Amino acid sequence: MKYSNFLWASTFAAANVSAVPTPDADGKYTLEAEGIKAQFIPYAATLTNLFVKDKNGVERDVVLGYDNTSFYPVDPGHPVYNAVPGRYANRIGKGTFKIDNVTYTTVKNDGPNTLHSGPNNWSYRVWEVKSASDKSITFHLSDPANSTGMPGRVEVDVTYSLEKNKWKIVMDATSPDAKTPIQATQHTYFHLDAFAKPGNRSIWNHTLHMPHARRVMEADANALPTGVIANVSKGAIDDFWTAPHQLGFASGNKNFEDHCGGGCHGYNGNWAFDGDRDKSDIAATLSSAWSGIKADLRTNQDGIVIYTCNWNDGKTEFKSTQGIKGQDKFIPRDGCVAIEAQDYVDGINHPEWGRLDKQLFGPGQKYHWESSWTFGVIDD
Ligand SMILES: *[C@@H]1O[C@H](CO)[C@@H](O)[C@H](O)[C@H]1NC(C)=O
Ligand SMILES: *[C@@H]1O[C@H](CO)[C@@H](O)[C@H](O)[C@H]1NC(C)=O
Ligand SMILES: *[C@@H]1O[C@H](CO)[C@@H](O)[C@H](O)[C@H]1NC(C)=O
Ligand SMILES: *[C@@H]1O[C@H](CO)[C@@H](O)[C@H](O)[C@H]1NC(C)=O
Ligand SMILES: *[C@@H]1O[C@H](CO)[C@@H](O)[C@H](O)[C@H]1NC(C)=O
Ligand SMILES: *[C@@H]1O[C@H](CO)[C@@H](O)[C@H](O)[C@H]1NC(C)=O
Ligand SMILES: *[C@@H]1O[C@H](CO)[C@@H](O)[C@H](O)[C@H]1NC(C)=O
C-alpha cells in the first residue's frame, strides 16, 4: 500500500467507516486468537502485552513493558522493550562502515560503538498503522536517507499476527535509491513467570535450548564481536545446544561474572545457527518450570542475540498485569531475557564472514525477516 492509500485508510478509520479497529484509550491495538492475546502500539512498533496460559490455565503476561503507554517515548532507560530497532540492529563497530569503498559514520552511543543505529533509530519513531484486524496488524515506516548516518531511504513494513497459540512476525524492507545496511529484529523481553513466582524474580531458572547454536561470536569488553566465530563445546558457558540449560547454569564458572564484558554477567552475546539447519525447525525454546510455559522460536534468521538483563538497575517496575498483588513491582538485575533473532552482529564490518548479501540492500533487492513464537506448556 502506498502512503496515499494509508492516508485514505486513516481518514476512513477516523470517520469510523473502514473495518480498521481503533486503539483503546491507552493507544493499544488488541489482537486475539485461541490461547493468545497480544497488544501493540505504533511507537517503535512495540508489543506491550502478550498473554498466554500457564500450566494451570492462568493467563500470564509474559513480556516486559509499561502500563503507561505514554512513558515508552520518554523513558530515559529506553530498553527497546519488544520494539523493532533499526535500520541496523545491535552494534556497528566504531560507528563506521564502508559500502563500495565509501566510508559512512554513525553516532557512537554505546561506548566506542553505535547501538541500534544511534539517535533517530526506528525504535524511537511512531510508525504508521497501515492495516489492522483482530488477528493482524501492519506497521509501516519510511526512514529517510541519512537519518541515522546511513545512505538511502528505507521503506519497512512489520506485520504481527496471531494464530492459535502463536505470534508471528514478518518484516519486509527495501532501499529503492541506494545500497544501505538493513538488519532488523524484534527485541522481545520475556519473563515466562510474569514475575508471579514467589520469592525470586531472576531469570536464571528459565531454561533455554538452542539445538543449532553451536557457534558464538567472540566479543570484546563492549560486546562487539572481534571477528572470531568460536565453536561452543559441551558444558561451556555458551552451551545451550548440547542440552537444554537453565540460564543460570554456568553461574559458578570462572568467567560467568564478566561474560558479557564491562562488568556484565550472564549473557549479551550473539550465536550463529548451523548454516545447513532446516529453517522450519525450532531454533530456540525458552521455558520456565514454575509457570510451565514454554515458547518455541522459529526463524529464517541465521543468528540470535540473547541478553539476560544485567543492566537492569532495579528501579523499573513491571506491569499491573504481572507480579503478585500487594508486592512491589521492581524488576531486579537479571530479571528478564531478551531474545533477538537476527543476522550476525556487525556483519557489515566483517566481509570475511560472507554476510554482506544478508545485510546490505539496494535498488531491486528485498530484505525479509520472519519469525514465530509458539506457546505451550512443558510436556505438551
Ligand atoms: C504516563 O507517562 C507520561 C510521560 O512520562 C506522564 O506524563 C503521565 O503522567 C503518566 N501517566 C500516569 C497515569 O502515570
Ligand atoms: C575499493 O578499493 C580497492 C583498493 O583501492 C580497489 O581495489 C577496489 O576495486 C575498490 N572497490 C570498489 C567496489 O570500488
Ligand atoms: C534512538 O534515538 C533517540 C531519539 O533520537 C535517542 O534519544 C536514543 O538515544 C537512540 N537510541 C539509542 C539506543 O541510542
Ligand atoms: C548525514 O548526517 C550527518 C549527521 O547529521 C551529517 O553530518 C552529514 O553531513 C549528513 N550527510 C549527508 C550526505 O547529508
Ligand atoms: C534467585 O535464584 C537465583 C537462581 O537460583 C539465584 O542466583 C538468586 O540469588 C536468587 N535471588 C534471590 C533474590 O533470591
Ligand atoms: C534454580 O536453579 C538452580 C540450579 O538448577 C537450583 O539450584 C535452584 O534451586 C533453583 N531455584 C529456584 C528458586 O527454583
Ligand atoms: C569449529 O569446528 C569446525 C568443524 O569441526 C572447524 O572446521 C573450525 O575450524 C572450528 N572453528 C574454530 C574457530 O575453532
Short mmCIF file of C-alpha atoms and ligand atoms in Angstrom, two decimals:
data_model
loop_
_atom_site.label_atom_id
_atom_site.label_comp_id
_atom_site.label_asym_id
_atom_site.label_seq_id
_atom_site.Cartn_x
_atom_site.Cartn_y
_atom_site.Cartn_z
CA MET A 1 0.00 0.00 0.00
CA LYS A 2 1.33 3.43 -0.90
CA TYR A 3 1.45 6.30 1.54
CA SER A 4 -1.52 7.99 -0.13
CA ASN A 5 -3.55 4.84 0.43
CA PHE A 6 -2.53 4.89 4.05
CA LEU A 7 -3.90 8.43 4.35
CA TRP A 8 -7.07 7.25 2.71
CA ALA A 9 -7.39 4.36 5.16
CA SER A 10 -6.75 6.51 8.20
CA THR A 11 -9.25 9.13 7.04
CA PHE A 12 -11.92 6.48 6.81
CA ALA A 13 -10.82 4.90 10.09
CA ALA A 14 -11.24 8.29 11.72
CA ALA A 15 -14.70 8.56 10.17
CA ASN A 16 -15.40 5.08 11.52
CA VAL A 17 -16.24 3.78 8.06
CA SER A 18 -13.47 1.26 7.45
CA ALA A 19 -13.11 -2.02 9.31
CA VAL A 20 -9.79 -0.93 10.79
CA PRO A 21 -10.01 -1.45 14.57
CA THR A 22 -9.34 1.61 16.66
CA PRO A 23 -6.91 1.55 19.56
CA ASP A 24 -8.17 1.55 23.13
CA ALA A 25 -7.92 4.56 25.46
CA ASP A 26 -4.24 3.71 26.11
CA GLY A 27 -3.50 3.64 22.38
CA LYS A 28 -3.15 -0.14 22.29
CA TYR A 29 -4.33 -2.35 19.44
CA THR A 30 -5.50 -5.75 20.66
CA LEU A 31 -5.24 -8.98 18.65
CA GLU A 32 -6.63 -12.29 19.78
CA ALA A 33 -6.59 -15.94 18.75
CA GLU A 34 -7.16 -19.20 20.60
CA GLY A 35 -4.86 -19.35 23.63
CA ILE A 36 -3.19 -16.00 22.97
CA LYS A 37 -3.81 -12.27 23.17
CA ALA A 38 -1.36 -9.53 22.18
CA GLN A 39 -1.37 -5.75 22.32
CA PHE A 40 0.67 -3.28 20.25
CA ILE A 41 1.32 0.44 19.98
CA PRO A 42 2.63 2.36 16.95
CA TYR A 43 5.52 3.78 18.97
CA ALA A 44 8.53 1.70 17.85
CA ALA A 45 6.06 -0.94 16.53
CA THR A 46 6.04 -2.21 20.10
CA LEU A 47 4.41 -5.27 21.61
CA THR A 48 3.19 -4.07 25.01
CA ASN A 49 1.47 -7.19 26.35
CA LEU A 50 1.42 -10.87 25.46
CA PHE A 51 -0.99 -13.13 27.32
CA VAL A 52 -0.71 -16.92 27.21
CA LYS A 53 -1.91 -19.62 29.58
CA ASP A 54 0.32 -21.29 32.15
CA LYS A 55 0.21 -24.96 33.22
CA ASN A 56 -2.77 -24.23 35.48
CA GLY A 57 -4.69 -22.39 32.80
CA VAL A 58 -3.92 -18.99 34.36
CA GLU A 59 -3.36 -16.22 31.84
CA ARG A 60 0.13 -14.69 32.18
CA ASP A 61 1.54 -11.57 30.54
CA VAL A 62 4.96 -12.93 29.59
CA VAL A 63 6.73 -9.86 28.16
CA LEU A 64 8.14 -6.74 29.74
CA GLY A 65 6.66 -3.29 29.25
CA TYR A 66 4.89 -0.41 30.91
CA ASP A 67 1.24 0.11 31.81
CA ASN A 68 1.60 3.73 30.78
CA THR A 69 1.97 3.81 27.01
CA SER A 70 2.98 7.50 27.15
CA PHE A 71 6.04 6.51 29.13
CA TYR A 72 7.69 4.50 26.31
CA PRO A 73 8.95 7.57 24.40
CA VAL A 74 10.25 9.40 27.46
CA ASP A 75 11.71 6.50 29.44
CA PRO A 76 15.32 7.57 29.98
CA GLY A 77 16.49 3.93 30.18
CA HIS A 78 14.78 3.02 26.89
CA PRO A 79 15.50 -0.69 26.83
CA VAL A 80 13.83 -1.09 23.39
CA TYR A 81 11.11 -3.15 25.03
CA ASN A 82 9.67 -5.51 22.41
CA ALA A 83 10.37 -2.92 19.73
CA VAL A 84 11.94 -3.02 16.28
CA PRO A 85 15.38 -1.40 16.35
CA GLY A 86 16.82 -0.28 13.05
CA ARG A 87 17.74 0.26 10.43
CA TYR A 88 20.70 -1.74 11.73
CA ALA A 89 20.03 -3.58 14.98
CA ASN A 90 22.71 -4.15 17.59
CA ARG A 91 26.24 -2.83 17.18
CA ILE A 92 28.17 -1.11 14.42
CA GLY A 93 31.82 -1.28 15.39
CA LYS A 94 33.47 2.12 15.97
CA GLY A 95 30.42 3.80 14.42
CA THR A 96 31.66 3.33 10.90
CA PHE A 97 31.31 1.06 7.89
CA LYS A 98 32.09 1.06 4.19
CA ILE A 99 29.96 0.39 1.16
CA ASP A 100 31.81 0.10 -2.14
CA ASN A 101 34.78 1.93 -0.64
CA VAL A 102 32.73 4.88 0.62
CA THR A 103 33.00 5.33 4.39
CA TYR A 104 29.91 6.20 6.44
CA THR A 105 29.78 7.20 10.09
CA THR A 106 27.06 6.67 12.65
CA VAL A 107 26.71 8.20 16.10
CA LYS A 108 28.60 6.37 18.85
CA ASN A 109 26.05 5.90 21.60
CA ASP A 110 27.40 2.76 23.28
CA GLY A 111 30.99 3.39 24.29
CA PRO A 112 33.08 3.40 21.11
CA ASN A 113 30.28 1.80 19.06
CA THR A 114 26.84 2.51 17.66
CA LEU A 115 23.96 0.56 19.23
CA HIS A 116 20.62 0.04 17.45
CA SER A 117 21.57 2.71 14.87
CA GLY A 118 22.06 5.54 17.39
CA PRO A 119 19.83 8.59 17.62
CA ASN A 120 16.73 8.74 15.48
CA ASN A 121 16.61 4.95 15.26
CA TRP A 122 13.46 3.04 14.33
CA SER A 123 12.72 2.19 17.95
CA TYR A 124 12.17 5.88 18.70
CA ARG A 125 9.69 6.59 15.94
CA VAL A 126 5.96 6.47 15.74
CA TRP A 127 5.10 4.02 12.97
CA GLU A 128 2.05 4.31 10.75
CA VAL A 129 -0.71 1.76 11.15
CA LYS A 130 -1.09 0.54 7.59
CA SER A 131 -3.75 -2.08 8.24
CA ALA A 132 -5.24 -3.88 11.20
CA SER A 133 -7.75 -6.59 12.03
CA ASP A 134 -8.41 -8.59 15.19
CA LYS A 135 -5.78 -11.15 14.06
CA SER A 136 -3.13 -8.98 12.44
CA ILE A 137 -1.60 -5.52 12.36
CA THR A 138 0.89 -3.97 9.94
CA PHE A 139 3.07 -1.03 10.86
CA HIS A 140 4.95 0.98 8.25
CA LEU A 141 7.89 3.34 8.48
CA SER A 142 9.59 5.43 5.83
CA ASP A 143 13.13 6.06 7.02
CA PRO A 144 14.71 8.98 5.13
CA ALA A 145 18.23 8.85 3.70
CA ASN A 146 20.92 9.70 6.23
CA SER A 147 18.52 9.84 9.16
CA THR A 148 20.87 7.57 11.07
CA GLY A 149 24.01 8.34 9.08
CA MET A 150 23.19 5.60 6.57
CA PRO A 151 22.57 6.20 2.87
CA GLY A 152 19.27 5.72 1.05
CA ARG A 153 15.64 5.84 2.09
CA VAL A 154 14.28 2.60 3.57
CA GLU A 155 10.63 1.56 3.44
CA VAL A 156 9.78 -1.06 6.05
CA ASP A 157 6.65 -3.00 6.99
CA VAL A 158 6.27 -5.04 10.15
CA THR A 159 3.29 -7.39 10.36
CA TYR A 160 2.33 -9.04 13.62
CA SER A 161 -0.32 -11.71 13.50
CA LEU A 162 -1.82 -14.29 15.82
CA GLU A 163 -2.91 -17.85 15.21
CA LYS A 164 -3.78 -20.50 17.78
CA ASN A 165 -1.04 -20.26 20.47
CA LYS A 166 1.23 -18.49 18.01
CA TRP A 167 2.65 -14.99 17.50
CA LYS A 168 4.03 -14.47 14.03
CA ILE A 169 6.28 -11.58 12.95
CA VAL A 170 7.16 -10.66 9.37
CA MET A 171 9.30 -7.72 8.32
CA ASP A 172 9.92 -6.59 4.77
CA ALA A 173 12.13 -3.70 3.76
CA THR A 174 13.51 -2.13 0.62
CA SER A 175 16.04 0.57 -0.12
CA PRO A 176 14.98 1.82 -3.56
CA ASP A 177 17.62 4.55 -4.05
CA ALA A 178 20.95 3.35 -2.65
CA LYS A 179 22.73 0.41 -1.09
CA THR A 180 22.44 0.51 2.72
CA PRO A 181 22.76 -1.75 5.74
CA ILE A 182 19.49 -3.32 6.90
CA GLN A 183 19.33 -5.56 9.93
CA ALA A 184 16.09 -5.76 11.88
CA THR A 185 14.93 -7.76 14.86
CA GLN A 186 12.03 -7.97 17.29
CA HIS A 187 13.74 -7.12 20.57
CA THR A 188 11.43 -9.17 22.79
CA TYR A 189 11.99 -9.29 26.54
CA PHE A 190 10.48 -12.31 28.28
CA HIS A 191 9.67 -13.34 31.80
CA LEU A 192 7.62 -16.51 31.45
CA ASP A 193 6.56 -16.43 35.12
CA ALA A 194 5.26 -12.86 34.67
CA PHE A 195 7.09 -12.04 37.93
CA ALA A 196 4.50 -14.04 39.86
CA LYS A 197 6.80 -16.77 41.18
CA PRO A 198 7.03 -16.16 44.91
CA GLY A 199 10.44 -15.23 46.26
CA ASN A 200 12.56 -14.98 43.17
CA ARG A 201 12.20 -12.79 40.09
CA SER A 202 15.54 -13.56 38.46
CA ILE A 203 15.67 -15.16 35.04
CA TRP A 204 18.31 -17.72 35.98
CA ASN A 205 15.84 -20.54 36.43
CA HIS A 206 14.37 -20.15 32.96
CA THR A 207 15.59 -22.89 30.64
CA LEU A 208 16.96 -22.27 27.15
CA HIS A 209 17.61 -24.78 24.39
CA MET A 210 19.10 -23.80 21.03
CA PRO A 211 19.98 -27.08 19.30
CA HIS A 212 21.52 -25.40 16.26
CA ALA A 213 23.51 -22.70 18.08
CA ARG A 214 26.86 -24.43 18.01
CA ARG A 215 28.90 -21.30 17.29
CA VAL A 216 29.20 -18.00 19.11
CA MET A 217 30.85 -14.68 18.28
CA GLU A 218 33.78 -13.86 20.49
CA ALA A 219 33.24 -10.32 21.74
CA ASP A 220 35.30 -7.57 23.35
CA ALA A 221 34.53 -5.73 26.60
CA ASN A 222 31.95 -3.59 24.75
CA ALA A 223 30.06 -6.64 23.48
CA LEU A 224 31.37 -6.04 19.95
CA PRO A 225 32.33 -9.18 18.00
CA THR A 226 36.09 -9.45 17.47
CA GLY A 227 35.63 -11.38 14.25
CA VAL A 228 36.35 -14.83 15.71
CA ILE A 229 33.44 -17.25 15.49
CA ALA A 230 34.13 -19.88 18.13
CA ASN A 231 32.77 -23.41 18.44
CA VAL A 232 30.81 -23.92 21.66
CA SER A 233 31.91 -27.04 23.48
CA LYS A 234 29.72 -29.16 25.73
CA GLY A 235 29.26 -27.59 29.15
CA ALA A 236 30.87 -24.27 28.19
CA ILE A 237 29.16 -21.10 29.42
CA ASP A 238 27.57 -20.55 25.99
CA ASP A 239 26.39 -24.12 25.60
CA PHE A 240 22.67 -24.22 25.03
CA TRP A 241 22.95 -26.65 22.12
CA THR A 242 24.11 -29.96 23.58
CA ALA A 243 21.17 -29.94 26.01
CA PRO A 244 18.63 -27.53 27.49
CA HIS A 245 20.24 -25.50 30.26
CA GLN A 246 18.94 -23.06 32.83
CA LEU A 247 20.13 -19.55 32.03
CA GLY A 248 21.97 -19.56 35.35
CA PHE A 249 23.54 -22.99 34.88
CA ALA A 250 27.07 -21.61 34.43
CA SER A 251 26.89 -19.06 37.23
CA GLY A 252 29.60 -20.87 39.20
CA ASN A 253 32.01 -20.81 36.26
CA LYS A 254 35.08 -18.62 36.46
CA ASN A 255 34.19 -16.38 33.54
CA PHE A 256 30.44 -16.08 34.05
CA GLU A 257 30.73 -12.88 36.11
CA ASP A 258 32.28 -10.82 33.32
CA HIS A 259 30.95 -12.94 30.49
CA CYS A 260 29.30 -10.06 28.63
CA GLY A 261 32.04 -7.51 29.26
CA GLY A 262 32.40 -4.31 31.25
CA GLY A 263 31.18 -5.96 34.45
CA CYS A 264 28.21 -7.57 32.74
CA HIS A 265 27.48 -11.07 33.99
CA GLY A 266 25.44 -13.66 32.20
CA TYR A 267 24.68 -13.16 28.52
CA ASN A 268 24.71 -10.39 25.97
CA GLY A 269 26.03 -12.47 23.11
CA ASN A 270 25.44 -13.48 19.54
CA TRP A 271 25.22 -17.10 18.45
CA ALA A 272 25.33 -18.33 14.87
CA PHE A 273 22.98 -21.12 13.87
CA ASP A 274 24.22 -24.03 11.78
CA GLY A 275 24.19 -22.89 8.18
CA ASP A 276 22.53 -26.09 6.98
CA ARG A 277 19.72 -26.24 9.55
CA ASP A 278 16.14 -26.67 8.38
CA LYS A 279 14.61 -23.24 8.97
CA SER A 280 11.25 -24.75 9.86
CA ASP A 281 12.94 -26.43 12.86
CA ILE A 282 12.72 -24.90 16.30
CA ALA A 283 15.66 -22.51 16.70
CA ALA A 284 15.21 -21.82 20.40
CA THR A 285 12.95 -22.95 23.23
CA LEU A 286 12.58 -20.87 26.35
CA SER A 287 10.67 -22.38 29.27
CA SER A 288 10.12 -21.98 32.95
CA ALA A 289 9.27 -24.85 35.26
CA TRP A 290 7.37 -22.60 37.68
CA SER A 291 4.69 -21.41 35.23
CA GLY A 292 5.23 -24.41 32.98
CA ILE A 293 5.13 -22.08 29.98
CA LYS A 294 7.36 -22.85 27.04
CA ALA A 295 7.93 -20.77 23.94
CA ASP A 296 9.33 -22.14 20.70
CA LEU A 297 11.05 -19.77 18.30
CA ARG A 298 11.22 -20.50 14.60
CA THR A 299 13.05 -18.02 12.39
CA ASN A 300 14.54 -17.54 8.95
CA GLN A 301 17.47 -15.72 10.56
CA ASP A 302 20.96 -17.22 10.84
CA GLY A 303 21.80 -15.89 14.28
CA ILE A 304 20.41 -14.84 17.62
CA VAL A 305 21.26 -12.39 20.38
CA ILE A 306 20.49 -13.34 23.97
CA TYR A 307 20.68 -10.72 26.73
CA THR A 308 19.94 -11.60 30.36
CA CYS A 309 19.24 -8.06 31.56
CA ASN A 310 22.40 -7.44 33.57
CA TRP A 311 21.96 -3.70 33.14
CA ASN A 312 18.54 -3.52 34.81
CA ASP A 313 19.06 -1.07 37.65
CA GLY A 314 16.25 -2.48 39.79
CA LYS A 315 14.31 0.78 39.60
CA THR A 316 11.97 -0.09 36.74
CA GLU A 317 8.59 -1.55 37.52
CA PHE A 318 6.79 -4.30 35.66
CA LYS A 319 3.12 -4.06 34.67
CA SER A 320 -0.08 -4.28 36.70
CA THR A 321 -0.85 -7.44 34.69
CA GLN A 322 2.18 -9.10 36.31
CA GLY A 323 3.53 -9.96 39.74
CA ILE A 324 1.74 -10.74 42.97
CA LYS A 325 -0.92 -8.42 44.31
CA GLY A 326 0.30 -6.37 47.25
CA GLN A 327 4.01 -6.76 46.44
CA ASP A 328 6.37 -4.19 44.92
CA LYS A 329 6.84 -4.31 41.14
CA PHE A 330 10.56 -3.81 40.70
CA ILE A 331 12.42 -5.79 38.07
CA PRO A 332 15.74 -6.86 39.54
CA ARG A 333 19.09 -7.08 37.79
CA ASP A 334 18.96 -10.34 35.76
CA GLY A 335 15.17 -10.10 35.86
CA CYS A 336 14.46 -10.80 32.19
CA VAL A 337 15.83 -12.21 28.96
CA ALA A 338 15.79 -10.50 25.58
CA ILE A 339 15.77 -12.85 22.60
CA GLU A 340 16.57 -11.27 19.25
CA ALA A 341 16.69 -13.32 16.07
CA GLN A 342 18.86 -11.53 13.54
CA ASP A 343 21.88 -11.84 11.29
CA TYR A 344 25.44 -11.66 12.63
CA VAL A 345 26.17 -8.57 14.76
CA ASP A 346 28.36 -6.06 12.89
CA GLY A 347 28.48 -8.32 9.85
CA ILE A 348 28.79 -5.20 7.66
CA ASN A 349 32.29 -4.76 9.09
CA HIS A 350 33.27 -8.41 8.61
CA PRO A 351 33.27 -9.22 4.90
CA GLU A 352 35.21 -12.39 5.78
CA TRP A 353 32.00 -13.76 7.35
CA GLY A 354 30.25 -13.63 3.99
CA ARG A 355 27.18 -11.85 5.37
CA LEU A 356 27.18 -8.78 3.11
CA ASP A 357 24.43 -10.14 0.87
CA LYS A 358 22.27 -10.64 4.01
CA GLN A 359 22.97 -7.17 5.41
CA LEU A 360 23.37 -4.75 2.51
CA PHE A 361 20.37 -3.96 0.32
CA GLY A 362 19.98 -1.67 -2.65
CA PRO A 363 17.63 -0.96 -5.56
CA GLY A 364 15.71 -4.06 -6.64
CA GLN A 365 16.63 -6.07 -3.55
CA LYS A 366 14.34 -7.19 -0.74
CA TYR A 367 15.03 -7.67 2.93
CA HIS A 368 12.78 -10.29 4.52
CA TRP A 369 12.75 -11.31 8.20
CA GLU A 370 10.36 -13.86 9.58
CA SER A 371 9.91 -15.47 12.98
CA SER A 372 7.21 -17.05 15.09
CA TRP A 373 6.79 -17.88 18.75
CA THR A 374 4.59 -20.87 19.57
CA PHE A 375 3.44 -21.16 23.17
CA GLY A 376 2.52 -24.25 25.11
CA VAL A 377 3.22 -25.88 28.42
CA ILE A 378 6.14 -28.13 29.24
CA ASP A 379 5.47 -31.78 28.26
CA ASP A 380 2.70 -30.68 25.93
C1 LIG B 1 2.39 8.47 31.83
O1 LIG B 1 3.65 8.92 31.39
C2 LIG B 1 3.64 10.26 30.97
C3 LIG B 1 5.01 10.56 30.40
O2 LIG B 1 6.00 10.33 31.36
C4 LIG B 1 3.29 11.16 32.15
O3 LIG B 1 3.24 12.49 31.73
C5 LIG B 1 1.96 10.73 32.72
O4 LIG B 1 1.70 11.46 33.91
C6 LIG B 1 1.95 9.25 33.05
N1 LIG B 1 0.63 8.84 33.43
C7 LIG B 1 0.39 8.14 34.52
C8 LIG B 1 -1.03 7.77 34.76
O5 LIG B 1 1.28 7.79 35.27
C1 LIG B 2 37.91 -0.43 -3.45
O1 LIG B 2 39.27 -0.03 -3.30
C2 LIG B 2 40.18 -1.04 -3.58
C3 LIG B 2 41.56 -0.58 -3.18
O2 LIG B 2 41.75 0.77 -3.56
C4 LIG B 2 40.06 -1.41 -5.06
O3 LIG B 2 40.96 -2.46 -5.36
C5 LIG B 2 38.64 -1.87 -5.32
O4 LIG B 2 38.46 -2.13 -6.70
C6 LIG B 2 37.63 -0.85 -4.87
N1 LIG B 2 36.29 -1.43 -4.94
C7 LIG B 2 35.24 -0.78 -5.42
C8 LIG B 2 33.94 -1.52 -5.41
O5 LIG B 2 35.30 0.35 -5.85
C1 LIG B 3 17.43 6.46 19.39
O1 LIG B 3 17.03 7.74 19.02
C2 LIG B 3 16.58 8.54 20.08
C3 LIG B 3 15.97 9.79 19.52
O2 LIG B 3 16.87 10.47 18.70
C4 LIG B 3 17.73 8.80 21.04
O3 LIG B 3 17.31 9.60 22.13
C5 LIG B 3 18.22 7.45 21.56
O4 LIG B 3 19.34 7.61 22.39
C6 LIG B 3 18.53 6.50 20.42
N1 LIG B 3 18.69 5.16 20.93
C7 LIG B 3 19.83 4.65 21.18
C8 LIG B 3 19.86 3.22 21.63
O5 LIG B 3 20.80 5.29 21.00
C1 LIG B 4 24.32 12.96 7.29
O1 LIG B 4 24.03 13.32 8.64
C2 LIG B 4 25.16 13.74 9.37
C3 LIG B 4 24.72 13.91 10.82
O2 LIG B 4 23.52 14.64 10.88
C4 LIG B 4 25.75 14.99 8.74
O3 LIG B 4 26.90 15.36 9.44
C5 LIG B 4 26.12 14.69 7.31
O4 LIG B 4 26.56 15.85 6.66
C6 LIG B 4 24.93 14.12 6.54
N1 LIG B 4 25.37 13.65 5.24
C7 LIG B 4 24.69 13.89 4.12
C8 LIG B 4 25.27 13.29 2.89
O5 LIG B 4 23.65 14.53 4.12
C1 LIG B 5 17.13 -16.26 42.72
O1 LIG B 5 17.53 -17.51 42.22
C2 LIG B 5 18.75 -17.47 41.53
C3 LIG B 5 18.99 -18.83 40.90
O2 LIG B 5 18.87 -19.84 41.81
C4 LIG B 5 19.85 -17.04 42.49
O3 LIG B 5 21.06 -16.93 41.81
C5 LIG B 5 19.49 -15.68 43.08
O4 LIG B 5 20.43 -15.30 44.04
C6 LIG B 5 18.11 -15.70 43.70
N1 LIG B 5 17.75 -14.35 44.07
C7 LIG B 5 17.10 -14.07 45.18
C8 LIG B 5 16.77 -12.62 45.40
O5 LIG B 5 16.78 -14.90 45.98
C1 LIG B 6 17.21 -22.55 40.25
O1 LIG B 6 18.03 -23.49 39.65
C2 LIG B 6 19.12 -23.88 40.45
C3 LIG B 6 20.05 -24.69 39.62
O2 LIG B 6 19.37 -25.70 38.93
C4 LIG B 6 18.60 -24.60 41.64
O3 LIG B 6 19.67 -24.98 42.47
C5 LIG B 6 17.70 -23.66 42.39
O4 LIG B 6 17.09 -24.32 43.45
C6 LIG B 6 16.63 -23.10 41.50
N1 LIG B 6 15.98 -22.04 42.21
C7 LIG B 6 14.68 -21.90 42.24
C8 LIG B 6 14.18 -20.75 43.06
O5 LIG B 6 13.94 -22.65 41.66
C1 LIG B 7 34.90 -25.20 14.57
O1 LIG B 7 34.68 -26.52 14.18
C2 LIG B 7 34.74 -26.71 12.79
C3 LIG B 7 34.25 -28.11 12.45
O2 LIG B 7 34.60 -29.01 13.44
C4 LIG B 7 36.16 -26.44 12.33
O3 LIG B 7 36.24 -26.61 10.94
C5 LIG B 7 36.50 -24.98 12.68
O4 LIG B 7 37.84 -24.70 12.38
C6 LIG B 7 36.28 -24.72 14.16
N1 LIG B 7 36.41 -23.30 14.40
C7 LIG B 7 37.22 -22.78 15.30
C8 LIG B 7 37.25 -21.29 15.42
O5 LIG B 7 37.92 -23.47 16.02
#
